[in-house]
Amino acid sequence: EQRKKVKLLLLGAGESGKSTIFKQMKIIHGIGFSEEDRKATVPVIYSNVISSMQNLCTACDTLSIPVAATDEKEYVDGLNPDVDIVEGKTADAIKTLWADEGIQSAYEQRAKFQLFDSAKYYLDKIDTIAEADYVASIDDLLKSRVRTSGIVEEQYRISDVNFIMYDVGGQRNERKKWIHCFDDVTAVIFVASLSEYDQSLYEEGSVNRMDEAVTLFSDIANSRWFKNTSMILFLNKRDLFEEKIRKVDIRSVGSTEFRDRFPDYTGGRCTCDEATVEASRVTDADSEDYGAANCPCGAQKAARDYILHMFTSKYTAADKPIYHHITCATDTRNISHIFDACRDIILNENLQGSGFMD
């Protein structure tokens, strides 16, 4: 019976989107999320909303950006994200601040400080979140953010095979706990964010997030623990990347400390408009770039390929392939399709002669 278990590890640096993929697996192959689950997510979303606005207010102070809504700023600064709810006066203050030119200016410079990726999504729908009978939608739940601590496990029965998936905290202080998961691993899915090339690490502001992810991938992919383990790379947050590469050149990123961090990138910014990018998506279901944009200017693909090479060039196991996919963890259809492809890879490569496959 032990042979009929596939053990998958979701690994990657903090904020890469591992936990969102973990939630998607529960939707696609597990029991999904009930109305009670969605109700239970509401306090998390309240906390995300308040924390996001507090971080934007702090950034205005740090970056010397004036805020017109001074009373609302003072009020929000005094809130407790773990206790307060987003209704009434609190919701009104947050809505006023979100419309403030100073807060919007800080948001445009968000690479210079720490801010949840979902901040705009939630702040744009503050009226809905503030309703007395608000219940989180599945999209709201998928975008909610709680830092993973320790090890979370889910089991699924897929095509008569038992899959066990582990999600672990990606922050540096969580990684020492990973060792407990390393025995008898079938496959590692390493999740890295495409969009973080101009952002700093949560734990250490002087470290570029992309650098951290590449270093961690090199450590994991070349580890003796995974010598006989399938290695799958998810380059995640495709949606955020496609938007960012139209504004921020990888070669000369906006943050002063990371400017010219990647001097050998020559693909430039994407000059296509949003509709053109959307129309250029790869529709070939067998392509590793399935769902990604290949727009006429070429920058979307050039930037993706450049980032992919940063990771794959660190992989030293010449006798074992590495598989990669471009993912959008908040897109259930995208993750469902890609996991089906990964499942076939895992079963074909690792389970020949193990009792699964004839």
Short mmCIF file of N, CA, C and O in Angstrom, two decimals, residues 8-11 16-29 33 142 154 156 165-167 189-192 233-237 325-332 334-336 338-339:
data_model
loop_
_atom_site.label_atom_id
_atom_site.label_comp_id
_atom_site.label_asym_id
_atom_site.label_seq_id
_atom_site.Cartn_x
_atom_site.Cartn_y
_atom_site.Cartn_z
N LEU A 8 4.16 14.48 -2.75
CA LEU A 8 4.54 15.71 -3.44
C LEU A 8 4.88 16.79 -2.44
O LEU A 8 4.13 17.03 -1.48
N LEU A 9 6.00 17.46 -2.66
CA LEU A 9 6.37 18.61 -1.83
C LEU A 9 6.22 19.88 -2.63
O LEU A 9 6.72 19.99 -3.75
N LEU A 10 5.51 20.85 -2.06
CA LEU A 10 5.45 22.20 -2.63
C LEU A 10 6.50 23.03 -1.90
O LEU A 10 6.37 23.30 -0.70
N LEU A 11 7.55 23.39 -2.60
CA LEU A 11 8.64 24.17 -1.99
C LEU A 11 8.81 25.48 -2.75
O LEU A 11 8.41 25.62 -3.89
N SER A 16 5.63 33.10 -2.87
CA SER A 16 5.71 32.60 -4.25
C SER A 16 4.37 32.10 -4.78
O SER A 16 4.19 31.97 -5.99
N GLY A 17 3.43 31.82 -3.88
CA GLY A 17 2.12 31.33 -4.30
C GLY A 17 1.90 29.86 -4.03
O GLY A 17 0.91 29.28 -4.51
N LYS A 18 2.77 29.24 -3.23
CA LYS A 18 2.62 27.81 -2.92
C LYS A 18 1.27 27.50 -2.28
O LYS A 18 0.59 26.55 -2.67
N SER A 19 0.91 28.30 -1.29
CA SER A 19 -0.32 27.99 -0.54
C SER A 19 -1.56 28.17 -1.40
O SER A 19 -2.57 27.48 -1.19
N THR A 20 -1.50 29.07 -2.38
CA THR A 20 -2.64 29.24 -3.29
C THR A 20 -2.79 28.00 -4.16
O THR A 20 -3.91 27.52 -4.40
N ILE A 21 -1.69 27.44 -4.64
CA ILE A 21 -1.74 26.20 -5.40
C ILE A 21 -2.26 25.07 -4.54
O ILE A 21 -3.07 24.24 -4.98
N PHE A 22 -1.85 25.06 -3.29
CA PHE A 22 -2.33 24.05 -2.33
C PHE A 22 -3.86 24.15 -2.18
O PHE A 22 -4.57 23.14 -2.17
N LYS A 23 -4.38 25.37 -2.09
CA LYS A 23 -5.84 25.58 -2.01
C LYS A 23 -6.51 25.10 -3.30
O LYS A 23 -7.60 24.49 -3.26
N GLN A 24 -5.89 25.37 -4.43
CA GLN A 24 -6.48 24.96 -5.71
C GLN A 24 -6.61 23.43 -5.78
O GLN A 24 -7.60 22.91 -6.32
N MET A 25 -5.65 22.72 -5.25
CA MET A 25 -5.72 21.26 -5.25
C MET A 25 -6.92 20.78 -4.45
O MET A 25 -7.57 19.78 -4.80
N LYS A 26 -7.23 21.48 -3.39
CA LYS A 26 -8.41 21.12 -2.59
C LYS A 26 -9.69 21.35 -3.38
O LYS A 26 -10.66 20.59 -3.26
N ILE A 27 -9.70 22.40 -4.21
CA ILE A 27 -10.86 22.69 -5.06
C ILE A 27 -10.98 21.65 -6.18
O ILE A 27 -12.06 21.12 -6.46
N ILE A 28 -9.84 21.33 -6.81
CA ILE A 28 -9.84 20.49 -8.00
C ILE A 28 -9.99 19.01 -7.66
O ILE A 28 -10.76 18.28 -8.29
N HIS A 29 -9.27 18.55 -6.65
CA HIS A 29 -9.22 17.11 -6.35
C HIS A 29 -9.68 16.75 -4.94
O HIS A 29 -9.75 15.57 -4.62
N PHE A 33 -14.20 24.01 -0.89
CA PHE A 33 -14.41 24.90 0.25
C PHE A 33 -15.90 25.15 0.44
O PHE A 33 -16.59 25.59 -0.48
N LEU A 142 -9.07 32.43 -2.41
CA LEU A 142 -7.80 32.08 -3.04
C LEU A 142 -6.77 33.19 -2.89
O LEU A 142 -5.57 32.93 -2.77
N GLU A 154 -2.36 17.49 2.84
CA GLU A 154 -3.66 17.08 2.32
C GLU A 154 -3.46 15.80 1.51
O GLU A 154 -2.42 15.61 0.87
N TYR A 156 -5.22 13.15 -1.47
CA TYR A 156 -6.20 13.08 -2.55
C TYR A 156 -6.12 11.71 -3.21
O TYR A 156 -5.05 11.10 -3.28
N MET A 165 0.08 15.70 -0.54
CA MET A 165 0.75 16.96 -0.87
C MET A 165 1.06 17.72 0.41
O MET A 165 0.23 17.81 1.31
N TYR A 166 2.28 18.26 0.47
CA TYR A 166 2.72 19.02 1.64
C TYR A 166 3.01 20.46 1.24
O TYR A 166 3.69 20.72 0.24
N ASP A 167 2.49 21.39 2.01
CA ASP A 167 2.80 22.81 1.86
C ASP A 167 3.59 23.22 3.10
O ASP A 167 3.19 22.91 4.23
N ILE A 189 7.57 20.05 -6.39
CA ILE A 189 7.09 21.16 -7.21
C ILE A 189 7.63 22.43 -6.58
O ILE A 189 7.21 22.82 -5.49
N PHE A 190 8.61 23.04 -7.25
CA PHE A 190 9.21 24.26 -6.74
C PHE A 190 8.48 25.45 -7.37
O PHE A 190 8.40 25.56 -8.59
N VAL A 191 7.95 26.30 -6.53
CA VAL A 191 7.15 27.44 -6.99
C VAL A 191 7.97 28.72 -6.84
O VAL A 191 8.48 29.02 -5.76
N ALA A 192 8.10 29.46 -7.94
CA ALA A 192 8.82 30.74 -7.93
C ALA A 192 7.96 31.78 -8.62
O ALA A 192 7.25 31.47 -9.59
N LEU A 233 9.27 22.73 -11.98
CA LEU A 233 9.36 24.16 -11.66
C LEU A 233 8.10 24.87 -12.14
O LEU A 233 7.76 24.81 -13.32
N PHE A 234 7.41 25.51 -11.21
CA PHE A 234 6.27 26.36 -11.56
C PHE A 234 6.73 27.81 -11.51
O PHE A 234 7.08 28.32 -10.44
N LEU A 235 6.75 28.48 -12.65
CA LEU A 235 7.01 29.92 -12.68
C LEU A 235 5.65 30.60 -12.57
O LEU A 235 4.87 30.65 -13.53
N ASN A 236 5.37 31.10 -11.40
CA ASN A 236 4.02 31.49 -11.00
C ASN A 236 3.80 33.01 -11.12
O ASN A 236 4.71 33.76 -11.42
N LYS A 237 2.58 33.40 -10.84
CA LYS A 237 2.14 34.80 -10.88
C LYS A 237 2.30 35.40 -12.28
O LYS A 237 2.74 36.53 -12.47
N HIS A 325 6.53 24.81 -15.93
CA HIS A 325 5.24 25.30 -16.41
C HIS A 325 5.08 26.75 -15.98
O HIS A 325 5.57 27.15 -14.92
N ILE A 326 4.39 27.52 -16.80
CA ILE A 326 4.04 28.90 -16.46
C ILE A 326 2.67 28.86 -15.81
O ILE A 326 1.71 28.34 -16.41
N THR A 327 2.54 29.37 -14.60
CA THR A 327 1.29 29.20 -13.86
C THR A 327 0.71 30.51 -13.36
O THR A 327 1.42 31.51 -13.18
N CYS A 328 -0.59 30.46 -13.13
CA CYS A 328 -1.31 31.54 -12.45
C CYS A 328 -2.10 30.86 -11.34
O CYS A 328 -3.15 30.27 -11.60
N ALA A 329 -1.58 30.89 -10.13
CA ALA A 329 -2.12 30.08 -9.04
C ALA A 329 -3.56 30.41 -8.71
O ALA A 329 -4.28 29.57 -8.17
N THR A 330 -4.01 31.62 -9.03
CA THR A 330 -5.39 32.00 -8.73
C THR A 330 -6.38 31.57 -9.81
O THR A 330 -7.58 31.78 -9.68
N ASP A 331 -5.89 30.96 -10.88
CA ASP A 331 -6.71 30.51 -12.01
C ASP A 331 -6.91 29.00 -11.90
O ASP A 331 -6.02 28.22 -12.21
N THR A 332 -8.10 28.59 -11.45
CA THR A 332 -8.36 27.17 -11.19
C THR A 332 -8.19 26.34 -12.45
O THR A 332 -7.61 25.24 -12.41
N ASN A 334 -6.30 26.89 -15.07
CA ASN A 334 -4.87 26.80 -15.40
C ASN A 334 -4.18 25.76 -14.53
O ASN A 334 -3.45 24.89 -15.03
N ILE A 335 -4.42 25.81 -13.24
CA ILE A 335 -3.76 24.87 -12.32
C ILE A 335 -4.26 23.46 -12.53
O ILE A 335 -3.49 22.49 -12.46
N SER A 336 -5.55 23.29 -12.82
CA SER A 336 -6.10 21.96 -13.06
C SER A 336 -5.42 21.31 -14.27
O SER A 336 -4.98 20.16 -14.22
N ILE A 338 -2.51 22.09 -15.66
CA ILE A 338 -1.08 21.89 -15.46
C ILE A 338 -0.82 20.74 -14.49
O ILE A 338 0.11 19.95 -14.69
N PHE A 339 -1.66 20.60 -13.47
CA PHE A 339 -1.44 19.47 -12.56
C PHE A 339 -1.71 18.14 -13.26
O PHE A 339 -1.01 17.16 -13.00
#
